[in-house]
mmCIF file of C-alpha atoms in Angstrom:
data_model
loop_
_atom_site.group_PDB
_atom_site.id
_atom_site.type_symbol
_atom_site.label_atom_id
_atom_site.label_comp_id
_atom_site.label_asym_id
_atom_site.label_seq_id
_atom_site.Cartn_x
_atom_site.Cartn_y
_atom_site.Cartn_z
ATOM 1 C CA MET A 16 -164.721 421.939 150.390
ATOM 2 C CA LYS A 17 -165.227 425.644 149.726
ATOM 3 C CA SER A 18 -168.449 426.868 148.176
ATOM 4 C CA PRO A 19 -168.529 427.982 144.669
ATOM 5 C CA ASP A 20 -167.459 431.620 143.955
ATOM 6 C CA SER A 21 -170.569 433.395 142.532
ATOM 7 C CA ASN A 22 -168.510 436.138 141.043
ATOM 8 C CA LEU A 23 -166.938 433.632 138.547
ATOM 9 C CA THR A 24 -170.059 431.895 137.248
ATOM 10 C CA SER A 25 -171.426 434.103 134.729
ATOM 11 C CA GLY A 26 -170.713 434.931 131.015
ATOM 12 C CA ARG A 27 -168.874 433.241 128.348
ATOM 13 C CA GLN A 28 -165.560 431.688 129.483
ATOM 14 C CA ARG A 29 -162.364 430.841 127.700
ATOM 15 C CA ILE A 30 -161.603 427.218 128.662
ATOM 16 C CA LEU A 31 -158.479 425.021 128.001
ATOM 17 C CA VAL A 32 -159.310 421.327 127.866
ATOM 18 C CA THR A 33 -156.632 418.541 127.768
ATOM 19 C CA GLY A 34 -157.496 414.805 127.062
ATOM 20 C CA ALA A 35 -160.284 415.970 124.829
ATOM 21 C CA THR A 36 -160.045 412.953 122.520
ATOM 22 C CA GLY A 37 -160.735 410.455 125.309
ATOM 23 C CA PHE A 38 -164.164 409.169 126.408
ATOM 24 C CA VAL A 39 -164.918 411.782 128.974
ATOM 25 C CA GLY A 40 -163.189 414.657 127.043
ATOM 26 C CA ARG A 41 -165.143 414.198 123.696
ATOM 27 C CA ASN A 42 -168.493 414.434 125.541
ATOM 28 C CA LEU A 43 -167.289 417.336 127.686
ATOM 29 C CA VAL A 44 -166.167 419.480 124.595
ATOM 30 C CA GLN A 45 -169.559 418.889 122.812
ATOM 31 C CA GLN A 46 -171.279 420.463 125.787
ATOM 32 C CA LEU A 47 -168.698 423.259 126.565
ATOM 33 C CA ALA A 48 -168.480 424.438 122.909
ATOM 34 C CA CYS A 49 -172.168 425.423 122.939
ATOM 35 C CA GLU A 50 -171.571 427.978 125.539
ATOM 36 C CA HIS A 51 -167.914 428.835 125.839
ATOM 37 C CA GLU A 52 -164.802 429.357 123.903
ATOM 38 C CA VAL A 53 -162.896 426.026 124.028
ATOM 39 C CA LEU A 54 -159.167 425.514 123.330
ATOM 40 C CA ILE A 55 -158.071 421.875 122.949
ATOM 41 C CA LEU A 56 -154.454 420.958 123.915
ATOM 42 C CA SER A 57 -153.861 417.947 121.612
ATOM 43 C CA ARG A 58 -151.175 416.050 119.755
ATOM 44 C CA ARG A 59 -153.119 416.444 116.375
ATOM 45 C CA GLU A 60 -155.846 418.419 114.845
ATOM 46 C CA VAL A 61 -159.285 417.136 115.655
ATOM 47 C CA PRO A 62 -161.815 418.102 112.703
ATOM 48 C CA ALA A 63 -164.836 417.175 114.813
ATOM 49 C CA PHE A 64 -163.819 419.688 117.496
ATOM 50 C CA THR A 65 -163.069 422.472 114.913
ATOM 51 C CA GLN A 66 -166.581 422.052 113.442
ATOM 52 C CA LEU A 67 -167.907 422.774 116.934
ATOM 53 C CA GLY A 68 -166.079 426.036 117.031
ATOM 54 C CA ALA A 69 -163.237 424.665 119.361
ATOM 55 C CA ARG A 70 -159.557 425.492 118.508
ATOM 56 C CA CYS A 71 -156.792 422.944 118.714
ATOM 57 C CA VAL A 72 -153.347 423.889 120.147
ATOM 58 C CA LEU A 73 -150.702 421.151 119.303
ATOM 59 C CA ALA A 74 -148.555 419.899 121.994
ATOM 60 C CA ASP A 75 -147.585 416.453 123.321
ATOM 61 C CA LEU A 76 -148.084 416.096 127.232
ATOM 62 C CA GLY A 77 -146.208 412.777 127.055
ATOM 63 C CA VAL A 78 -142.928 414.850 126.542
ATOM 64 C CA ASN A 79 -141.636 417.923 128.155
ATOM 65 C CA ALA A 80 -143.850 420.262 126.218
ATOM 66 C CA ASP A 81 -142.881 424.082 126.600
ATOM 67 C CA LEU A 82 -146.527 425.152 127.252
ATOM 68 C CA ILE A 83 -145.682 428.760 127.645
ATOM 69 C CA SER A 84 -144.545 428.839 124.090
ATOM 70 C CA VAL A 85 -147.544 427.257 122.563
ATOM 71 C CA LEU A 86 -150.437 428.303 124.689
ATOM 72 C CA PRO A 87 -151.819 431.907 124.655
ATOM 73 C CA SER A 88 -149.956 434.262 127.091
ATOM 74 C CA GLY A 89 -153.130 435.180 128.904
ATOM 75 C CA GLY A 90 -156.826 435.172 128.519
ATOM 76 C CA ILE A 91 -157.581 431.505 129.655
ATOM 77 C CA ASP A 92 -160.195 431.550 132.354
ATOM 78 C CA ARG A 93 -160.304 427.854 133.203
ATOM 79 C CA ILE A 94 -158.317 424.732 132.641
ATOM 80 C CA ILE A 95 -159.991 421.310 132.758
ATOM 81 C CA HIS A 96 -157.178 418.629 132.790
ATOM 82 C CA LEU A 97 -158.494 415.290 131.663
ATOM 83 C CA ALA A 98 -155.354 413.913 130.062
ATOM 84 C CA GLN A 99 -154.080 410.760 131.450
ATOM 85 C CA SER A 100 -151.520 407.990 130.230
ATOM 86 C CA ASP A 101 -152.806 405.438 127.847
ATOM 87 C CA GLY A 102 -150.674 402.993 129.716
ATOM 88 C CA TYR A 103 -152.417 403.074 133.004
ATOM 89 C CA ARG A 104 -152.535 399.188 133.182
ATOM 90 C CA ASP A 105 -148.997 398.648 131.983
ATOM 91 C CA PHE A 106 -146.581 398.794 134.914
ATOM 92 C CA PRO A 107 -143.692 398.903 134.921
ATOM 93 C CA GLY A 108 -143.739 399.225 131.071
ATOM 94 C CA SER A 109 -145.447 402.627 131.094
ATOM 95 C CA ALA A 110 -144.306 403.688 134.460
ATOM 96 C CA LEU A 111 -142.467 406.701 132.994
ATOM 97 C CA ASP A 112 -145.236 407.771 130.607
ATOM 98 C CA MET A 113 -147.727 407.628 133.609
ATOM 99 C CA PHE A 114 -145.548 409.986 135.517
ATOM 100 C CA GLN A 115 -145.005 412.333 132.609
ATOM 101 C CA VAL A 116 -148.717 412.629 131.542
ATOM 102 C CA ASN A 117 -150.408 412.327 134.983
ATOM 103 C CA VAL A 118 -147.893 414.241 137.145
ATOM 104 C CA ALA A 119 -145.353 416.179 135.068
ATOM 105 C CA SER A 120 -147.975 417.618 132.734
ATOM 106 C CA THR A 121 -150.149 418.655 135.596
ATOM 107 C CA ALA A 122 -147.175 420.491 137.083
ATOM 108 C CA ALA A 123 -146.539 422.312 133.834
ATOM 109 C CA LEU A 124 -150.223 423.188 133.411
ATOM 110 C CA LEU A 125 -150.413 424.579 136.958
ATOM 111 C CA ASP A 126 -147.171 426.655 136.416
ATOM 112 C CA TYR A 127 -148.782 428.028 133.125
ATOM 113 C CA ALA A 128 -151.966 428.757 135.086
ATOM 114 C CA ALA A 129 -150.149 430.713 137.869
ATOM 115 C CA LYS A 130 -148.145 432.717 135.327
ATOM 116 C CA THR A 131 -151.040 433.768 133.002
ATOM 117 C CA GLY A 132 -153.791 434.501 135.378
ATOM 118 C CA VAL A 133 -156.068 431.461 135.106
ATOM 119 C CA LYS A 134 -158.997 431.636 137.515
ATOM 120 C CA GLY A 135 -159.609 427.918 137.980
ATOM 121 C CA PHE A 136 -158.221 424.514 137.427
ATOM 122 C CA VAL A 137 -160.205 421.279 137.478
ATOM 123 C CA LEU A 138 -158.289 418.109 137.543
ATOM 124 C CA ALA A 139 -159.949 414.795 136.471
ATOM 125 C CA SER A 140 -158.783 412.315 139.153
ATOM 126 C CA THR A 141 -160.059 408.848 139.976
ATOM 127 C CA GLY A 142 -161.627 406.844 142.623
ATOM 128 C CA SER A 143 -158.563 404.589 142.409
ATOM 129 C CA VAL A 144 -156.873 406.875 144.873
ATOM 130 C CA TYR A 145 -158.940 405.027 147.486
ATOM 131 C CA GLU A 146 -157.212 401.671 146.757
ATOM 132 C CA PRO A 147 -157.399 399.052 148.244
ATOM 133 C CA TYR A 148 -160.877 400.286 149.098
ATOM 134 C CA THR A 149 -160.706 398.906 152.732
ATOM 135 C CA LYS A 150 -161.106 402.419 154.417
ATOM 136 C CA PRO A 151 -163.762 405.052 154.151
ATOM 137 C CA MET A 152 -163.653 406.642 150.747
ATOM 138 C CA ASP A 153 -163.890 410.190 152.356
ATOM 139 C CA GLU A 154 -162.406 413.163 150.529
ATOM 140 C CA ALA A 155 -161.012 414.584 153.778
ATOM 141 C CA LEU A 156 -158.922 411.611 154.593
ATOM 142 C CA ALA A 157 -155.309 411.010 153.605
ATOM 143 C CA GLN A 158 -154.960 408.192 151.049
ATOM 144 C CA ALA A 159 -152.235 405.618 150.244
ATOM 145 C CA PRO A 160 -153.198 403.852 147.003
ATOM 146 C CA GLU A 161 -151.567 400.763 145.909
ATOM 147 C CA SER A 162 -151.041 401.001 142.154
ATOM 148 C CA HIS A 163 -148.564 403.048 140.299
ATOM 149 C CA TYR A 164 -151.354 404.698 138.264
ATOM 150 C CA ALA A 165 -153.387 405.676 141.380
ATOM 151 C CA ARG A 166 -150.331 407.133 142.932
ATOM 152 C CA THR A 167 -149.600 409.330 140.059
ATOM 153 C CA LYS A 168 -153.106 410.622 140.062
ATOM 154 C CA LEU A 169 -152.936 411.298 143.897
ATOM 155 C CA ALA A 170 -149.566 413.125 143.307
ATOM 156 C CA ALA A 171 -151.206 415.285 140.666
ATOM 157 C CA GLU A 172 -153.921 416.120 143.190
ATOM 158 C CA LEU A 173 -151.414 417.081 145.861
ATOM 159 C CA LEU A 174 -149.450 419.297 143.295
ATOM 160 C CA ALA A 175 -152.713 420.968 142.226
ATOM 161 C CA GLN A 176 -153.714 421.891 145.848
ATOM 162 C CA SER A 177 -150.403 423.643 146.354
ATOM 163 C CA TYR A 178 -151.896 426.240 143.971
ATOM 164 C CA SER A 179 -155.193 426.636 145.790
ATOM 165 C CA LYS A 180 -154.225 430.013 147.227
ATOM 166 C CA LEU A 181 -153.562 431.391 143.774
ATOM 167 C CA PHE A 182 -156.757 430.152 141.981
ATOM 168 C CA ASN A 183 -159.574 427.636 142.502
ATOM 169 C CA VAL A 184 -158.307 424.196 142.287
ATOM 170 C CA CYS A 185 -160.753 421.190 142.369
ATOM 171 C CA ALA A 186 -159.892 417.323 141.839
ATOM 172 C CA LEU A 187 -163.089 415.472 140.776
ATOM 173 C CA ARG A 188 -162.602 411.738 141.767
ATOM 174 C CA LEU A 189 -164.596 409.955 139.012
ATOM 175 C CA PHE A 190 -166.152 406.587 139.659
ATOM 176 C CA PHE A 191 -167.018 404.306 136.824
ATOM 177 C CA PRO A 192 -168.232 406.563 134.040
ATOM 178 C CA TYR A 193 -169.981 404.822 131.168
ATOM 179 C CA GLY A 194 -171.898 405.750 128.087
ATOM 180 C CA PRO A 195 -172.099 405.313 124.221
ATOM 181 C CA GLN A 196 -168.786 404.748 122.445
ATOM 182 C CA GLN A 197 -166.857 403.718 125.478
ATOM 183 C CA THR A 198 -164.664 400.753 125.110
ATOM 184 C CA GLY A 199 -162.448 398.615 127.270
ATOM 185 C CA ARG A 200 -164.074 399.425 130.687
ATOM 186 C CA LEU A 201 -166.183 397.494 133.032
ATOM 187 C CA VAL A 202 -169.613 398.399 131.809
ATOM 188 C CA PRO A 203 -169.108 397.929 128.063
ATOM 189 C CA ASN A 204 -167.129 394.703 128.743
ATOM 190 C CA LEU A 205 -170.173 393.413 130.633
ATOM 191 C CA PHE A 206 -172.446 394.429 127.618
ATOM 192 C CA GLN A 207 -170.137 392.432 125.246
ATOM 193 C CA ARG A 208 -170.262 389.374 127.500
ATOM 194 C CA VAL A 209 -174.099 389.477 127.751
ATOM 195 C CA GLN A 210 -174.442 390.125 124.041
ATOM 196 C CA ALA A 211 -172.052 387.325 123.116
ATOM 197 C CA GLY A 212 -173.750 384.796 125.568
ATOM 198 C CA GLU A 213 -170.602 384.612 127.543
ATOM 199 C CA LYS A 214 -170.559 383.827 131.263
ATOM 200 C CA VAL A 215 -170.375 386.871 133.538
ATOM 201 C CA LEU A 216 -167.934 386.145 136.310
ATOM 202 C CA LEU A 217 -168.950 386.915 140.023
ATOM 203 C CA ASP A 218 -166.696 386.950 142.962
ATOM 204 C CA GLY A 219 -168.140 385.865 146.403
ATOM 205 C CA ASP A 220 -171.466 384.315 146.895
ATOM 206 C CA ALA A 221 -173.900 387.139 146.060
ATOM 207 C CA GLY A 222 -173.922 389.488 142.912
ATOM 208 C CA GLY A 223 -170.112 390.117 142.634
ATOM 209 C CA MET A 224 -168.622 393.643 143.176
ATOM 210 C CA VAL A 225 -170.858 396.391 144.118
ATOM 211 C CA PHE A 226 -170.061 399.662 142.330
ATOM 212 C CA THR A 227 -171.645 403.002 141.010
ATOM 213 C CA PRO A 228 -171.979 403.171 137.209
ATOM 214 C CA THR A 229 -172.297 406.886 136.506
ATOM 215 C CA HIS A 230 -173.489 408.037 133.073
ATOM 216 C CA ILE A 231 -171.317 410.206 130.938
ATOM 217 C CA ASP A 232 -173.889 412.932 130.665
ATOM 218 C CA ASP A 233 -173.945 413.269 134.461
ATOM 219 C CA VAL A 234 -170.203 413.296 134.653
ATOM 220 C CA VAL A 235 -169.929 415.985 132.021
ATOM 221 C CA THR A 236 -172.479 418.205 133.764
ATOM 222 C CA ILE A 237 -170.549 417.997 137.012
ATOM 223 C CA LEU A 238 -167.191 418.680 135.284
ATOM 224 C CA ARG A 239 -168.611 421.770 133.561
ATOM 225 C CA THR A 240 -170.208 422.952 136.679
ATOM 226 C CA ALA A 241 -167.076 422.417 138.767
ATOM 227 C CA ALA A 242 -165.026 424.542 136.341
ATOM 228 C CA ILE A 243 -167.510 427.372 135.715
ATOM 229 C CA SER A 244 -168.590 427.708 139.366
ATOM 230 C CA GLY A 245 -164.927 427.594 140.825
ATOM 231 C CA TRP A 246 -165.202 424.544 142.994
ATOM 232 C CA GLN A 247 -162.292 423.855 145.320
ATOM 233 C CA GLY A 248 -160.914 420.656 147.024
ATOM 234 C CA ALA A 249 -161.563 416.930 146.328
ATOM 235 C CA VAL A 250 -164.974 415.721 145.284
ATOM 236 C CA ASN A 251 -166.272 412.236 144.807
ATOM 237 C CA VAL A 252 -168.170 412.011 141.493
ATOM 238 C CA ALA A 253 -170.515 408.928 141.612
ATOM 239 C CA THR A 254 -174.095 408.117 141.264
ATOM 240 C CA PRO A 255 -176.023 407.277 144.458
ATOM 241 C CA GLU A 256 -177.293 404.066 142.741
ATOM 242 C CA ALA A 257 -175.069 401.129 143.930
ATOM 243 C CA LEU A 258 -175.320 398.023 141.714
ATOM 244 C CA SER A 259 -173.736 394.664 141.762
ATOM 245 C CA ILE A 260 -172.050 393.144 138.684
ATOM 246 C CA LYS A 261 -175.079 390.837 138.515
ATOM 247 C CA ASP A 262 -177.421 393.781 138.783
ATOM 248 C CA VAL A 263 -175.778 395.470 135.802
ATOM 249 C CA ALA A 264 -175.644 392.362 133.715
ATOM 250 C CA GLN A 265 -179.286 391.731 134.251
ATOM 251 C CA ALA A 266 -180.162 395.311 133.390
ATOM 252 C CA ILE A 267 -178.367 395.069 130.201
ATOM 253 C CA GLY A 268 -179.819 391.718 129.411
ATOM 254 C CA ARG A 269 -183.376 393.332 129.792
ATOM 255 C CA ILE A 270 -182.420 396.151 127.439
ATOM 256 C CA ILE A 271 -181.012 393.968 124.694
ATOM 257 C CA GLY A 272 -183.350 390.966 125.198
ATOM 258 C CA ARG A 273 -180.868 388.481 126.161
ATOM 259 C CA GLU A 274 -180.723 386.552 129.456
ATOM 260 C CA PRO A 275 -177.234 386.731 130.963
ATOM 261 C CA SER A 276 -175.411 383.725 132.342
ATOM 262 C CA PHE A 277 -173.266 383.681 135.345
ATOM 263 C CA GLU A 278 -170.295 381.732 136.817
ATOM 264 C CA ARG A 279 -168.631 381.939 140.262
ATOM 265 C CA THR A 280 -165.031 382.620 140.310
ATOM 266 C CA GLY A 281 -164.545 380.918 143.730
ATOM 267 C CA LYS A 282 -163.012 384.000 145.181
ATOM 268 C CA ALA A 283 -164.133 384.706 148.590
ATOM 269 C CA GLY A 284 -165.644 388.096 149.532
ATOM 270 C CA GLN A 285 -167.244 390.905 147.538
ATOM 271 C CA MET A 286 -165.573 394.120 146.897
ATOM 272 C CA THR A 287 -167.774 397.287 147.409
ATOM 273 C CA ILE A 288 -166.770 400.567 145.665
ATOM 274 C CA VAL A 289 -169.371 402.921 146.791
ATOM 275 C CA PRO A 290 -168.121 406.204 147.825
ATOM 276 C CA PRO A 291 -169.926 408.859 149.977
ATOM 277 C CA ILE A 292 -171.221 411.857 147.924
ATOM 278 C CA ALA A 293 -172.088 414.179 150.634
ATOM 279 C CA VAL A 294 -169.767 416.805 149.269
ATOM 280 C CA LEU A 295 -171.143 416.620 145.766
ATOM 281 C CA SER A 296 -174.779 416.671 147.004
ATOM 282 C CA ALA A 297 -174.044 419.887 149.027
ATOM 283 C CA LEU A 298 -172.605 421.495 145.884
ATOM 284 C CA MET A 299 -175.517 420.356 143.634
ATOM 285 C CA PRO A 300 -178.359 419.562 145.976
ATOM 286 C CA ASP A 301 -181.018 419.685 143.068
ATOM 287 C CA PHE A 302 -178.973 417.377 140.757
ATOM 288 C CA ARG A 303 -180.543 414.100 139.675
ATOM 289 C CA PHE A 304 -178.495 411.311 138.315
ATOM 290 C CA LYS A 305 -179.775 409.038 135.514
ATOM 291 C CA PRO A 306 -180.738 405.639 136.799
ATOM 292 C CA PHE A 307 -178.660 402.903 135.190
ATOM 293 C CA GLU A 308 -181.464 401.185 133.327
ATOM 294 C CA ASP A 309 -182.353 404.589 131.754
ATOM 295 C CA GLY A 310 -178.867 405.552 131.026
ATOM 296 C CA ALA A 311 -177.979 402.314 129.459
ATOM 297 C CA ARG A 312 -180.728 402.298 126.846
ATOM 298 C CA PHE A 313 -178.128 402.940 124.153
ATOM 299 C CA PHE A 314 -176.920 399.293 124.432
ATOM 300 C CA GLY A 315 -180.334 398.336 122.872
ATOM 301 C CA GLN A 316 -179.229 400.157 119.650
ATOM 302 C CA ALA A 317 -175.798 398.493 119.426
#
């Protein structure tokens, strides 16, 4: 991992963001728009973003969009590529869409960046590239994930690294982001179960899977820093706080005043998805993550 380029970190930047209507993207744009000029590549106009001062550029990354014809011919300093296929769980039904959005759109954006003088490219990748999580989750090691989704994300990373001699390229491997207004993911699903009085399912004979729920504010701060500072290479993005499913459910229960109930699935073993974050810590040595019980306070207002 190369150290940040201090020559690229100052002043107002012009930043192109894809995937801005997603959970991570919405939160990122709110922060970026306070300090930088933000362009949103989107299939539709988003009034909430224009009210922040961001500008929408209409294009659909799910088809072979001609980005050169719709994006500015120059002047973009950074690209933060967050867009991913909505069908990430649907294989083979959404296999082609996953390839188009996760891989082909990355190739198109990289080509645009090379032709227009972009200084830095940040790709939002995923901890899923380490599937099946049986080997060290080290950024420097070659990976061979199992799922089609994770393979498309790894393919995007490899494509991006081809351009690393032309401009700064960084792939942030995100682990379990959570926060207000997130739906359909592990942490909000646990909240719904605890709130509804439904049993929380636990594998193994302890507290179930151990993972690293990382607050969206922390994820956004890291994304923004990676882009503006010109990080290079792959970086695991995860809190150092490793919690089991049971730990998280109990913390949510304390916040909302409800005692969770649990049920064993009968499955042997306990999965642990806790990546090393030495690379991230070296880049942001003074950064302090939100403890889960502080970051999850918003559940008490639901």
